[in-house]
Coordinates of C-alpha atoms in Angstrom, one line a residue:
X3 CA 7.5 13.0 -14.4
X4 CA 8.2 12.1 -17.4
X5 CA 9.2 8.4 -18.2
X6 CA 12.1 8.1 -20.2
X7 CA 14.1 10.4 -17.0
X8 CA 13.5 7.2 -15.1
X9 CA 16.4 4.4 -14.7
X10 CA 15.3 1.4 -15.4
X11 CA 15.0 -0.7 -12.4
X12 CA 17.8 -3.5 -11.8
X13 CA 17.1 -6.5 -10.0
X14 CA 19.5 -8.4 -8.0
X15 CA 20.0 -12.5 -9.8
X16 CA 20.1 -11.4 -13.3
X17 CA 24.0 -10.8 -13.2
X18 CA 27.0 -12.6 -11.2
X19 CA 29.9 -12.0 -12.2
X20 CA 30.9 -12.9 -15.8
X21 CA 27.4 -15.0 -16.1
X22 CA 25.1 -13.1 -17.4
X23 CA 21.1 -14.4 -18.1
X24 CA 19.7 -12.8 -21.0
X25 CA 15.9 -11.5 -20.0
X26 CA 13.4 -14.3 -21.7
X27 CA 15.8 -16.7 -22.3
X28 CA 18.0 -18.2 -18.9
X29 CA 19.8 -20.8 -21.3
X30 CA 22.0 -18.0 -23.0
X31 CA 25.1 -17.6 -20.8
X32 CA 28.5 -16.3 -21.7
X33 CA 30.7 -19.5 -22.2
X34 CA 31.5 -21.1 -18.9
X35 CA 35.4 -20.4 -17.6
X36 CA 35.9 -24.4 -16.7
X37 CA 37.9 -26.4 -18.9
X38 CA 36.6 -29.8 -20.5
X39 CA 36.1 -33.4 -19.5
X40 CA 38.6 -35.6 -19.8
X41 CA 38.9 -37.5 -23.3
X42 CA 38.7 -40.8 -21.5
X43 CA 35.2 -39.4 -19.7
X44 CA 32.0 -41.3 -21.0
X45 CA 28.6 -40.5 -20.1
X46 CA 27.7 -43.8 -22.0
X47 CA 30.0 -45.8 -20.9
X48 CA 28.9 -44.4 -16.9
X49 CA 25.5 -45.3 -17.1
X50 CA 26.1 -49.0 -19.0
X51 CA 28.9 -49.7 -15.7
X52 CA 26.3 -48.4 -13.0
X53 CA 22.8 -48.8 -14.2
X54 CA 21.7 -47.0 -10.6
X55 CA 23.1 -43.5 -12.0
X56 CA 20.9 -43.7 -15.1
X57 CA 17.8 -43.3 -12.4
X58 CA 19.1 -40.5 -10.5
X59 CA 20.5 -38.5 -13.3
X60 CA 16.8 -38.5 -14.5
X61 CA 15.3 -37.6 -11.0
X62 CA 17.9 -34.7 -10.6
X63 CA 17.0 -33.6 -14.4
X64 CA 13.0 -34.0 -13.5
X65 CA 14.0 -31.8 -10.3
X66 CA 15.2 -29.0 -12.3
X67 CA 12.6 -29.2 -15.0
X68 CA 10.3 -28.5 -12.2
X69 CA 12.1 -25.8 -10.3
X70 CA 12.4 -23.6 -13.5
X71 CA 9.0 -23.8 -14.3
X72 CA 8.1 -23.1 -10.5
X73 CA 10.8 -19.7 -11.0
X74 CA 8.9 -18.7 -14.5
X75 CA 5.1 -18.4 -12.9
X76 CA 5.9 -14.7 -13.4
X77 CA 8.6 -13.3 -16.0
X78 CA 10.6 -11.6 -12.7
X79 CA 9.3 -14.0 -9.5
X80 CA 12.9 -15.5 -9.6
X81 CA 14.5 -12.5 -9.4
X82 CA 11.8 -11.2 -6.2
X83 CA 11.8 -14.1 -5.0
X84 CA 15.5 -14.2 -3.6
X85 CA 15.4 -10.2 -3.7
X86 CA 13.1 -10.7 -0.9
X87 CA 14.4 -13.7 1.3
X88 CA 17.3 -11.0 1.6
X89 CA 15.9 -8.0 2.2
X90 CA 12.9 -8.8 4.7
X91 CA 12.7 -7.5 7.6
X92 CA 14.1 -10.3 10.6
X93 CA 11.5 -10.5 12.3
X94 CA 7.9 -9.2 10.8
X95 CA 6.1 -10.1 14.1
X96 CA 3.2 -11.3 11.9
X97 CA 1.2 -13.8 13.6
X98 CA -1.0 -15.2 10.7
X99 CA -3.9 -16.7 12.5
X100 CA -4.4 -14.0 14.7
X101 CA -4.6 -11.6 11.9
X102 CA -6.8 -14.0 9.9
X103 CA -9.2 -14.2 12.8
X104 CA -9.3 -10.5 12.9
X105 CA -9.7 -9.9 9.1
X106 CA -12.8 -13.1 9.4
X107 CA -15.0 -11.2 11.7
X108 CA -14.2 -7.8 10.2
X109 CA -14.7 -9.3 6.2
X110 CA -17.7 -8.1 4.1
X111 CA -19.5 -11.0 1.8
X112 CA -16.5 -10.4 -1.3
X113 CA -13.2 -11.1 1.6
X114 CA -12.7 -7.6 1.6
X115 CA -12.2 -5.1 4.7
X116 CA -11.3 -1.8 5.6
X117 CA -8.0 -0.7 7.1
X118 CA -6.2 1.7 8.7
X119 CA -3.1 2.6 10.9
X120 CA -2.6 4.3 14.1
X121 CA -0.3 5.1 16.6
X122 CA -0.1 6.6 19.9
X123 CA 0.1 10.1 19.0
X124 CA -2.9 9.9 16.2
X125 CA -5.2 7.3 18.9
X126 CA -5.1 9.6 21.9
X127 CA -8.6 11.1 23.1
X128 CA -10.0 14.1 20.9
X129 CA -7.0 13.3 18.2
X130 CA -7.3 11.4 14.8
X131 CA -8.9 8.2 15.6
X132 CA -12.0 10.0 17.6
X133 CA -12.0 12.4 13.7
X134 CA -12.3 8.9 11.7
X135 CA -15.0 6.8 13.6
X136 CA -17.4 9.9 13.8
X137 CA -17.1 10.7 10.2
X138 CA -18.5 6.9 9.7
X139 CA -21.0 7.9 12.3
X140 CA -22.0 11.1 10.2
X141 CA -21.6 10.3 7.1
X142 CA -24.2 9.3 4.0
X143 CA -24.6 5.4 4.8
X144 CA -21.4 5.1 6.5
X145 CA -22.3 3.7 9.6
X146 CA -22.2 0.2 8.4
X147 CA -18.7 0.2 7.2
X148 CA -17.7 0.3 11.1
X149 CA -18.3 -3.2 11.2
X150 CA -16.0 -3.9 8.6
X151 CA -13.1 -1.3 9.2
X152 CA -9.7 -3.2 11.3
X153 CA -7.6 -0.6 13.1
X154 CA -3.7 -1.5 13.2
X155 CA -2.3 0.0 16.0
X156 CA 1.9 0.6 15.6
X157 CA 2.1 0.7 19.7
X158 CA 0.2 -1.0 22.9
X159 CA -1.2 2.6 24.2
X160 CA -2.9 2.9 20.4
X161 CA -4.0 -0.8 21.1
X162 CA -5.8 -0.2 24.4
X163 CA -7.2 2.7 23.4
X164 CA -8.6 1.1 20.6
X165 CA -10.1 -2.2 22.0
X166 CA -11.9 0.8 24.1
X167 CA -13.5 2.1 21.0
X168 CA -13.7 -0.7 18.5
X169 CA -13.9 -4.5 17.7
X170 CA -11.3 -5.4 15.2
X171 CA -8.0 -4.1 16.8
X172 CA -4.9 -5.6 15.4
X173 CA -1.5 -5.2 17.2
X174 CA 1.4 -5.2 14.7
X175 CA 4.7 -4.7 16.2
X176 CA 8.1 -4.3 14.9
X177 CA 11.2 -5.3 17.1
X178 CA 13.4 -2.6 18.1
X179 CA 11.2 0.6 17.2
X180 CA 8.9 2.6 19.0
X181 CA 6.2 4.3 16.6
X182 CA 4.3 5.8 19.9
X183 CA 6.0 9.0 19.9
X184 CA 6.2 11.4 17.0
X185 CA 7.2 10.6 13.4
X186 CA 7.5 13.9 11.5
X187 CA 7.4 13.6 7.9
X188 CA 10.2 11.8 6.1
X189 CA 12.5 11.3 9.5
X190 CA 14.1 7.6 9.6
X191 CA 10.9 6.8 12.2
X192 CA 8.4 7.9 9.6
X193 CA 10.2 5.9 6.6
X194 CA 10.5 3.0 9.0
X195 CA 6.2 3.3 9.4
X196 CA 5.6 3.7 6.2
X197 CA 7.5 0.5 4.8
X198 CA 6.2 -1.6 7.9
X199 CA 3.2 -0.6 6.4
X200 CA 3.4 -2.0 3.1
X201 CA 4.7 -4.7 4.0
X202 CA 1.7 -5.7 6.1
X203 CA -0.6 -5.0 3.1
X204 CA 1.0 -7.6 1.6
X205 CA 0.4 -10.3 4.5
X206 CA -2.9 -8.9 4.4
X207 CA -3.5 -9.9 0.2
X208 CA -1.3 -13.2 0.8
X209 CA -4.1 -14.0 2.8
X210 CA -7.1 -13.9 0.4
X211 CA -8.3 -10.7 2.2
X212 CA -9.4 -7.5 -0.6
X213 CA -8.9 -4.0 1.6
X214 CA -9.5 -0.4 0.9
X215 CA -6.6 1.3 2.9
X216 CA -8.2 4.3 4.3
X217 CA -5.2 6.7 6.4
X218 CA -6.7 8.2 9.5
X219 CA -6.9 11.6 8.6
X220 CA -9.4 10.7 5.7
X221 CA -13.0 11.7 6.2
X222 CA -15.4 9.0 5.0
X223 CA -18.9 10.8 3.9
X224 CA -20.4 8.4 1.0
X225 CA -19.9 5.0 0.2
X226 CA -16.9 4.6 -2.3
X227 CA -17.3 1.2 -4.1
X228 CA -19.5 2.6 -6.4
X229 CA -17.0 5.1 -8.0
X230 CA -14.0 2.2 -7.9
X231 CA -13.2 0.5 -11.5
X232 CA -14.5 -2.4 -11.9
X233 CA -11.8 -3.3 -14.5
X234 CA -8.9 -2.6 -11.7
X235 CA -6.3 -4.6 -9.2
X236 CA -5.4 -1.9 -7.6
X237 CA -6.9 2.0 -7.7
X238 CA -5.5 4.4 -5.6
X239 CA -6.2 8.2 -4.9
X240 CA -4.3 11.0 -6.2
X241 CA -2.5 14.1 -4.9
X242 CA -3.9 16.1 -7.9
X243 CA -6.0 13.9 -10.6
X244 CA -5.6 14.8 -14.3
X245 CA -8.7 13.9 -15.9
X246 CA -7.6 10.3 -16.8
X247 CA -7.6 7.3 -14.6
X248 CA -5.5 5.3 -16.6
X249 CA -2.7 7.4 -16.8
X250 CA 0.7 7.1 -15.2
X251 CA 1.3 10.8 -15.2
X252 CA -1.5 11.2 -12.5
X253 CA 0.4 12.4 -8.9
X254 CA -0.9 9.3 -6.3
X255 CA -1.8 9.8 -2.9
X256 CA -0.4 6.1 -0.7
X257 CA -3.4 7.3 2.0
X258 CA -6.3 5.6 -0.2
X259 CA -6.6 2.5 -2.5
X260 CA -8.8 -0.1 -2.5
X261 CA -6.3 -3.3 -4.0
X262 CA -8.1 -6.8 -5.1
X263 CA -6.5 -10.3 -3.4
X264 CA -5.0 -11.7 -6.6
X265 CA -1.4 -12.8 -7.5
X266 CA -0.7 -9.7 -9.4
X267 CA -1.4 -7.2 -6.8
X268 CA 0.9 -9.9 -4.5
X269 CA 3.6 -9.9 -6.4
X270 CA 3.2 -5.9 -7.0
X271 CA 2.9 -5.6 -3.0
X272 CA 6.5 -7.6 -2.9
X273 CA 8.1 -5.5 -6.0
X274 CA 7.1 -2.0 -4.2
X275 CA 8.4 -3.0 -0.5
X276 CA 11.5 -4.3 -2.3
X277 CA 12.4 -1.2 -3.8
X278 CA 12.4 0.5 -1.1
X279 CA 16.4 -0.4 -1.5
X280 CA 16.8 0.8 -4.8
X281 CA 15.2 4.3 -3.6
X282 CA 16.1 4.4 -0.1
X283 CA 15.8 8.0 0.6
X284 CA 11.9 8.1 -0.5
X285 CA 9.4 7.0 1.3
X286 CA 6.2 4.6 -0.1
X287 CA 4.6 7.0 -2.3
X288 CA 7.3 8.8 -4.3
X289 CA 9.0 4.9 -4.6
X290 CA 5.0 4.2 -6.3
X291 CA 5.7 7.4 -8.5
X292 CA 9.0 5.5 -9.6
X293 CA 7.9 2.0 -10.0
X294 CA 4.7 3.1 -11.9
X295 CA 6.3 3.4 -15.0
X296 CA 8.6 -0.2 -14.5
X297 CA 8.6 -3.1 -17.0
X298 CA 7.2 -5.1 -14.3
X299 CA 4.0 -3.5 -14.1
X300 CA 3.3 -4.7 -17.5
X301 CA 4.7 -7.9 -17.3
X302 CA 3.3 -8.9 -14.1
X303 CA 0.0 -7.9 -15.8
X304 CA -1.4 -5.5 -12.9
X305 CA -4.1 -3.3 -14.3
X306 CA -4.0 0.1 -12.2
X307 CA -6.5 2.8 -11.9
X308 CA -6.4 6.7 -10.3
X309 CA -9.1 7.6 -8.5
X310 CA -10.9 11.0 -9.4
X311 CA -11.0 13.7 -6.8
X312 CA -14.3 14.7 -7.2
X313 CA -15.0 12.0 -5.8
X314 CA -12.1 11.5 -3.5
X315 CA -10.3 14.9 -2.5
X316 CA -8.2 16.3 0.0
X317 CA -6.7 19.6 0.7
X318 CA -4.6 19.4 -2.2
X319 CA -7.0 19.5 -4.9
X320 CA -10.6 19.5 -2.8
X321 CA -14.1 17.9 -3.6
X322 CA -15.8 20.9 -4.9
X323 CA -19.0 19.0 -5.0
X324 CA -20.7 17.7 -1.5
X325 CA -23.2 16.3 -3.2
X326 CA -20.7 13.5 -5.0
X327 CA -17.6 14.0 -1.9
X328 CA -17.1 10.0 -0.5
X329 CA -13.9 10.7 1.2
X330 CA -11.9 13.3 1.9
X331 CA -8.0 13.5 3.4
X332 CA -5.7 16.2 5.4
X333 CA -2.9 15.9 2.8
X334 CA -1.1 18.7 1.4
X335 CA -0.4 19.0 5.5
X336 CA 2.2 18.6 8.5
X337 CA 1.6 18.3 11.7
X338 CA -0.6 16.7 14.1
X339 CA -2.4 19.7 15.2
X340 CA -2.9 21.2 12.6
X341 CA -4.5 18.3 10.7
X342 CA -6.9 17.7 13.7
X343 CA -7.7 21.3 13.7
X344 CA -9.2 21.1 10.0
X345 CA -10.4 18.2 10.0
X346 CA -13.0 19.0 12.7
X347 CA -14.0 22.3 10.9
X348 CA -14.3 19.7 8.0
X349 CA -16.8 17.9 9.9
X350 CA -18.6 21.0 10.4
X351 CA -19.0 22.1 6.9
X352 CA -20.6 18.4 6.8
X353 CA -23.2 18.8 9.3
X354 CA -24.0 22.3 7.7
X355 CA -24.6 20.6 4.5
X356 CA -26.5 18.1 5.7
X357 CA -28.8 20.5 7.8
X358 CA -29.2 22.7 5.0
X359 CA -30.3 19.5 3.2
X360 CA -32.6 18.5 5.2
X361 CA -34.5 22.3 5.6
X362 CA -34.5 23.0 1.7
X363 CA -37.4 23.0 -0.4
X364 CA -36.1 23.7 -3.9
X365 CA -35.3 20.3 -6.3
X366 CA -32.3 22.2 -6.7
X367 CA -28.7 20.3 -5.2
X368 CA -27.2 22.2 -2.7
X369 CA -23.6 21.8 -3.4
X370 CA -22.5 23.1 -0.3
X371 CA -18.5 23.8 0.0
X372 CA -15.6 23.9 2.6
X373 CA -13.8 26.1 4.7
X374 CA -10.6 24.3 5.0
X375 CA -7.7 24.5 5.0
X376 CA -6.9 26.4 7.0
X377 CA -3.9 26.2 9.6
X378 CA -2.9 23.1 6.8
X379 CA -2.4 25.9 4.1
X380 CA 1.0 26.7 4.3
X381 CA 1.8 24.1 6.9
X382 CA 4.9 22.6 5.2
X383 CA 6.7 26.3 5.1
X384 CA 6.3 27.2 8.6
X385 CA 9.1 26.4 11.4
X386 CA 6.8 23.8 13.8
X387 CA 6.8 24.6 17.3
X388 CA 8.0 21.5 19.9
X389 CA 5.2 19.3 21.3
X390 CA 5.5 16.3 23.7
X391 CA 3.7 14.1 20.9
X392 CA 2.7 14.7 17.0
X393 CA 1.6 12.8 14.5
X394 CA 3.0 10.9 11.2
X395 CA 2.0 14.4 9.6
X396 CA 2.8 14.0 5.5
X397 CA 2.4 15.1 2.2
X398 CA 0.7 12.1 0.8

């Protein structure tokens, strides 16, 4: 994508009507319509006759003094700021005490957890969740991150199932949609997910709380924070990584990205979910792929990193190595089944290369490699048979 074939995004406040603000400077406005004062009207003359308005004039001019300031902590937050008040959802269903509690007894030493997002479909016995918590269990040192991982369940059958399994369930509901049943990829349901998502992250930062968002249909096999940047507010995976991690041009996967608590990555969090509006037939990842190249990102000061997939692969461009692999994801792939399909042969190839570890005798790495895809490969071509439940199957 290249960046000059990209409008430049327009926010709502900076025009109404004939008054327009000029960017960087608020004070320059076309002339106003109104005519003049009086000739007889005296500003002087008002405050010498009532002494009382000279006090409130200067408390109303203090007032404003302070509320433009307040409106210029970032060069757009004015224009976000009532962007969002009309565009949030009615009722986010948010209770931020529970979820604190939740994110306290899940939080590692830095305020910073693990999350991820089910529903029905993806919780149900022998489906995605069972896939997740055993590649924790199997992994290289994974084990511990249990502890620190908070499940969001989209539904109250993906809640029970969960409290059955784990300790840090958290039940985020959204009035007037079910997620329990199928979402295929890109249908109204699956936007609506996606966004509900993102919008959550963002409770989640405006909280203090750091998280690496993990989707369920990533494999966890090494410990990551050692390949994030150290240099970066938010890092996320790729689709298919170039070489670079600074550059824009990389193609991001939404399923992965560990994002610091800071007032950038807040303000970013706000800017993405509110232009979902300006983009509203793409879901969360191809709006990133927009918004990645926006003015804002500069302004705001948000330092973003791409994550290499060597380290962090999936079925679009694979880990080749096993002996560097942390995670890897069912992307490039539709479909429940055929997700959970490959992902347990995934798992095998793990326990192969860990057994054949463990019984070599050369100094030599084993590198090891996969067998999957496999029913993935090709998954977005073929017609997809009727099932009583599926999953959010999608690209990213």
């Amino acid at each position: 994508m290249k960046q000059r074939n990209l409008r430049p995004y327009r926010t709502m406040g900076l025009e109404c009507g004939n008054n327009k603000i000029v960017a960087g400077n608020p004070d320059e406005r076309s002339p106003s319509p109104s005519s003049p004062p009086p000739p007889e009207f005296s500003l002087n003359q008002l405050f010498k006759q009532t002494p009382r308005m000279v006090i409130i004039f200067a408390v109303v001019a203090l007032s404003c003094l302070v509320l433009y300031h307040t409106s210029f902590t970032y060069p757009s937050s004015r224009d976000y700021n009532s962007f969002a008040i009309r565009t949030r959802l009615a009722n986010t269903n948010i209770n931020p005490n529970e979820l604190k509690t939740v994110l306290e007894k899940a939080t590692m030493s830095n305020n910073t957890v693990i999350i991820t997002t089910l529903n029905d479909a993806w919780a149900e016995p022998n489906s995605m969740f069972d896939l997740l918590l055993e590649s924790f269990r199997i992994g290289n040192q994974t084990k511990r991150f249990l502890k620190h991982l908070v499940v969001v369940t989209l539904d109250q059958k993906a809640y029970a199932r969960c409290l059955k399994l784990h300790p840090h369930c958290y039940r985020l509901s959204t009035d007037g949609t079910d997620f329990s049943e199928e979402a295929y990829f890109m249908a109204p349901d699956y936007l609506k997910m996606m966004w509900r998502r993102i919008d959550f992250l963002r409770s989640v930062l405006d909280l203090g709380y750091s998280f690496v968002f993990t989707d369920a249909d990533i494999m966890w096999f090494r410990d990551p924070f050692p390949q994030f940047h150290k240099d970066a507010d938010f890092q996320i995976a790729c689709d298919y990584f170039n070489g670079n991690p600074s550059d824009l041009q990389n193609l991001p996967n939404g399923g992965f990205n560990y994002v610091k608590s800071n007032n950038k990555t807040i303000e970013f969090y706000k800017f993405w979910y509110n232009s979902r509006l300006t983009y509203p037939s793409l879901h969360d990842q191809d709006v990133f792929n927009k918004i990645k190249f926006n003015p804002f990102i500069t302004n705001v000061g948000l330092r973003i990193r791409f994550l290499d997939t060597a380290y962090f692969g999936g079925f679009c461009q694979p880990s080749k190595d096993l002996n560097k692999v942390c995670t890897m994801h069912a992307n490039c792939c539709v479909g429940l089944e055929n997700k959970v399909h490959d992902l347990g042969l995934m798992l095998g190839d793990w326990r192969k290369y860990q057994k054949s570890l463990a019984n070599q005798t050369s100094t030599q790495g084993f590198a090891g490699s996969w067998t999957v895809p496999q029913l993935c490969r090709g998954s977005f071509h073929r017609p997809r048979a009727p099932k009583k439940k599926d999953g959010q199957g999608r690209k990213s």
